[in-house]
Amino acid sequence: ITDRAELLGGKLTIASFPSLRPFVVRAIAKFVREFPRIRIVQHELKSYEIHELIQLGDVEIGFGVNTSVPSSLVARPLYKEPLVLAFRADHPLAQLKTIDMKDVGETPFVSFGYERFTQNAINNYFKRTSFIPNVCLEAPSIDVLLDIVERTDAVALVPRNYITARPDLRCFDKLVRPPTRSVAMLSPARYHVSVAAAEFRKVVLVEAAALKKKHNLPTTQTV
């Protein structure tokens, strides 16, 4: 009876990174269709804030990227996401059939100044390819990052799952050994989550499986 009452009028609080928004929004939309009477509170926060709020019990479900978690949390691997090179539709790079980082050269580059773990994956890629970017901006959000790319000659490495929402942008997704980030769902290890949270986790796993099938993404092995 209590479980049914929660599904008919409960509350669910989740937290994620801004650059995971397309995936998280799809999961939320599917959940709302199935459980329209549950009130969802969504936060977009930094990694340490998500960890802290889950441990305090203020957030039931979180999402993390390329990060280890404290023993009080459980990380469920979802998928590994490659980053693609994004530029505006009429950018000179859009005319190339193959692109190497040497083709980017001194082209202005916009970085993830606000999202450390994603930027770390990009920095490691630069080290592997011996590429030194001409960073013109450390963006405060992914929306600002893409707005600058859309309005200038600047380029950026961004999650493939995000670029589809920007029809005026193009991307090159065949970089050799591209930077990738591992996405995981986070939940508390030491206390029971609500029925609503348990149902939302099921929806997230279904959406992750659909995303992997659509883009042929591998499952993450470690986070």
XYZ file of C-alpha atoms in Angstrom:
223
model
C 0.000 0.000 0.000
C 2.845 2.371 0.873
C 4.651 1.580 -2.369
C 1.523 2.273 -4.410
C 0.974 5.547 -2.536
C 4.512 6.673 -3.414
C 3.947 5.977 -7.101
C 0.667 7.896 -7.045
C 1.993 11.006 -5.337
C 5.606 10.731 -4.288
C 8.680 12.847 -4.971
C 11.977 12.014 -6.666
C 15.134 14.131 -6.571
C 17.910 13.538 -9.098
C 21.170 15.309 -9.986
C 23.476 15.235 -13.008
C 25.974 17.193 -15.095
C 24.630 19.724 -17.649
C 26.338 17.868 -20.512
C 24.325 14.732 -19.651
C 21.074 16.635 -20.109
C 19.851 14.965 -23.341
C 20.122 11.474 -21.860
C 18.710 12.437 -18.453
C 15.813 14.376 -20.013
C 14.844 11.377 -22.154
C 14.802 9.186 -19.052
C 12.743 11.759 -17.145
C 10.266 12.111 -20.022
C 9.707 8.361 -20.175
C 9.316 8.197 -16.388
C 6.792 11.069 -16.385
C 4.706 9.266 -19.002
C 4.617 6.164 -16.808
C 4.242 7.916 -13.432
C 2.735 11.365 -14.086
C 1.815 12.019 -10.457
C 5.322 11.780 -9.063
C 6.954 15.185 -8.622
C 10.549 15.269 -9.891
C 13.147 17.751 -8.692
C 16.196 17.877 -10.966
C 19.534 19.530 -10.184
C 22.502 20.140 -12.485
C 25.578 20.217 -10.280
C 29.289 19.520 -10.059
C 30.570 16.043 -9.220
C 31.442 16.656 -5.567
C 28.064 18.343 -5.015
C 26.209 15.347 -6.417
C 28.182 12.959 -4.202
C 27.566 15.081 -1.132
C 23.826 15.444 -1.661
C 23.365 11.707 -2.245
C 25.256 10.958 0.957
C 23.072 13.456 2.839
C 19.917 11.884 1.436
C 18.863 15.066 -0.407
C 19.312 13.368 -3.810
C 18.265 9.773 -4.485
C 19.676 9.256 -7.990
C 22.723 10.954 -9.479
C 24.853 10.638 -12.581
C 28.633 10.745 -12.765
C 31.341 10.920 -15.415
C 34.855 9.423 -15.282
C 34.998 9.574 -11.524
C 35.508 7.223 -8.607
C 32.903 7.407 -5.867
C 33.086 7.123 -2.072
C 32.183 3.819 -0.423
C 28.836 5.270 0.657
C 27.727 5.382 -2.997
C 27.119 2.734 -5.640
C 28.018 3.488 -9.281
C 26.119 1.501 -11.916
C 27.950 1.693 -15.295
C 25.682 2.829 -18.135
C 27.703 3.495 -21.292
C 30.972 4.862 -22.630
C 30.507 7.962 -24.755
C 32.989 9.211 -27.374
C 33.505 12.942 -27.825
C 33.241 14.423 -31.318
C 34.761 17.517 -32.904
C 32.048 20.169 -33.259
C 32.048 23.261 -35.501
C 29.507 25.475 -37.230
C 27.866 24.247 -40.420
C 29.815 26.590 -42.755
C 33.181 26.110 -41.063
C 36.107 25.272 -43.408
C 36.518 21.964 -41.551
C 33.035 20.977 -42.719
C 34.455 20.550 -46.243
C 36.964 17.891 -45.172
C 36.149 14.193 -45.457
C 38.799 13.249 -42.879
C 40.021 15.389 -39.998
C 43.077 15.064 -37.817
C 43.912 17.353 -34.914
C 46.721 18.814 -37.038
C 43.960 20.113 -39.333
C 42.585 22.076 -36.377
C 45.974 23.746 -35.893
C 45.645 27.238 -34.396
C 41.852 27.288 -34.768
C 40.308 28.704 -31.554
C 39.245 25.958 -29.172
C 36.552 26.101 -26.460
C 37.130 23.945 -23.393
C 34.937 22.503 -20.625
C 36.143 24.886 -17.946
C 33.184 23.979 -15.744
C 33.244 20.178 -15.980
C 36.591 18.870 -14.803
C 36.224 15.149 -15.488
C 35.118 15.630 -19.088
C 37.934 18.120 -19.659
C 40.436 15.669 -18.140
C 39.452 13.116 -20.789
C 40.034 15.763 -23.470
C 43.406 16.770 -22.008
C 44.555 13.138 -21.997
C 43.573 12.915 -25.661
C 45.647 15.984 -26.456
C 48.636 14.419 -24.722
C 48.251 11.223 -26.769
C 48.091 13.174 -30.011
C 50.733 15.765 -29.011
C 48.231 18.506 -29.827
C 48.374 21.894 -28.094
C 44.985 23.642 -28.409
C 44.568 27.369 -28.895
C 42.046 27.743 -26.048
C 39.986 30.893 -26.512
C 37.427 30.235 -23.774
C 36.860 28.055 -20.724
C 33.087 27.844 -20.985
C 30.902 28.116 -17.859
C 28.341 25.700 -19.354
C 27.901 23.448 -22.363
C 25.241 25.783 -23.748
C 27.689 28.703 -23.723
C 30.340 26.433 -25.253
C 28.085 25.497 -28.165
C 26.792 29.067 -28.581
C 30.383 30.263 -29.104
C 31.134 27.427 -31.536
C 27.951 28.247 -33.449
C 28.834 31.959 -33.774
C 32.606 31.854 -34.402
C 35.343 29.824 -36.075
C 36.017 28.075 -32.756
C 35.741 24.299 -32.397
C 35.214 22.023 -29.395
C 35.197 18.377 -28.391
C 31.738 17.580 -27.098
C 29.608 14.520 -26.210
C 28.067 13.028 -29.349
C 24.775 12.629 -27.512
C 24.506 16.424 -27.088
C 25.332 17.699 -30.555
C 22.140 16.324 -32.136
C 20.151 19.091 -30.426
C 21.995 21.768 -32.451
C 20.977 21.647 -36.144
C 23.292 24.581 -37.064
C 26.346 22.664 -35.883
C 28.231 19.855 -37.569
C 30.533 17.285 -36.058
C 33.253 14.890 -37.100
C 32.878 11.588 -35.271
C 35.666 9.513 -36.813
C 38.677 10.755 -34.883
C 41.305 8.065 -34.324
C 41.045 6.826 -30.722
C 38.810 9.759 -29.705
C 38.496 10.933 -26.120
C 35.736 9.102 -24.293
C 33.965 9.453 -20.990
C 32.291 6.803 -18.872
C 28.779 7.549 -17.627
C 27.352 5.924 -14.516
C 24.226 6.124 -12.392
C 24.856 6.857 -8.710
C 22.750 5.875 -5.729
C 23.268 5.467 -1.976
C 24.840 2.240 -0.738
C 23.733 2.368 2.871
C 20.041 3.139 2.860
C 16.905 2.140 1.003
C 15.823 4.287 -1.922
C 12.167 5.066 -2.536
C 9.972 3.032 -4.844
C 9.966 5.988 -7.226
C 13.781 5.984 -7.328
C 13.839 2.227 -7.931
C 11.429 2.621 -10.864
C 13.452 5.517 -12.259
C 16.607 3.372 -12.173
C 14.816 0.784 -14.334
C 13.912 3.497 -16.855
C 17.512 4.761 -16.919
C 18.864 1.280 -17.659
C 16.384 0.850 -20.522
C 17.349 4.249 -21.975
C 21.058 3.436 -21.656
C 20.535 0.152 -23.501
C 18.634 1.964 -26.279
C 21.373 4.583 -26.575
C 24.106 1.938 -26.828
C 22.153 0.096 -29.497
C 21.493 3.267 -31.502
C 25.089 4.514 -31.453
C 26.867 1.190 -30.937
C 28.335 2.375 -27.645
C 30.149 -0.040 -25.309
C 29.144 -0.576 -21.704
C 31.491 1.022 -19.209
C 33.563 -1.388 -17.166
C 34.894 1.087 -14.642
C 33.893 4.556 -13.510
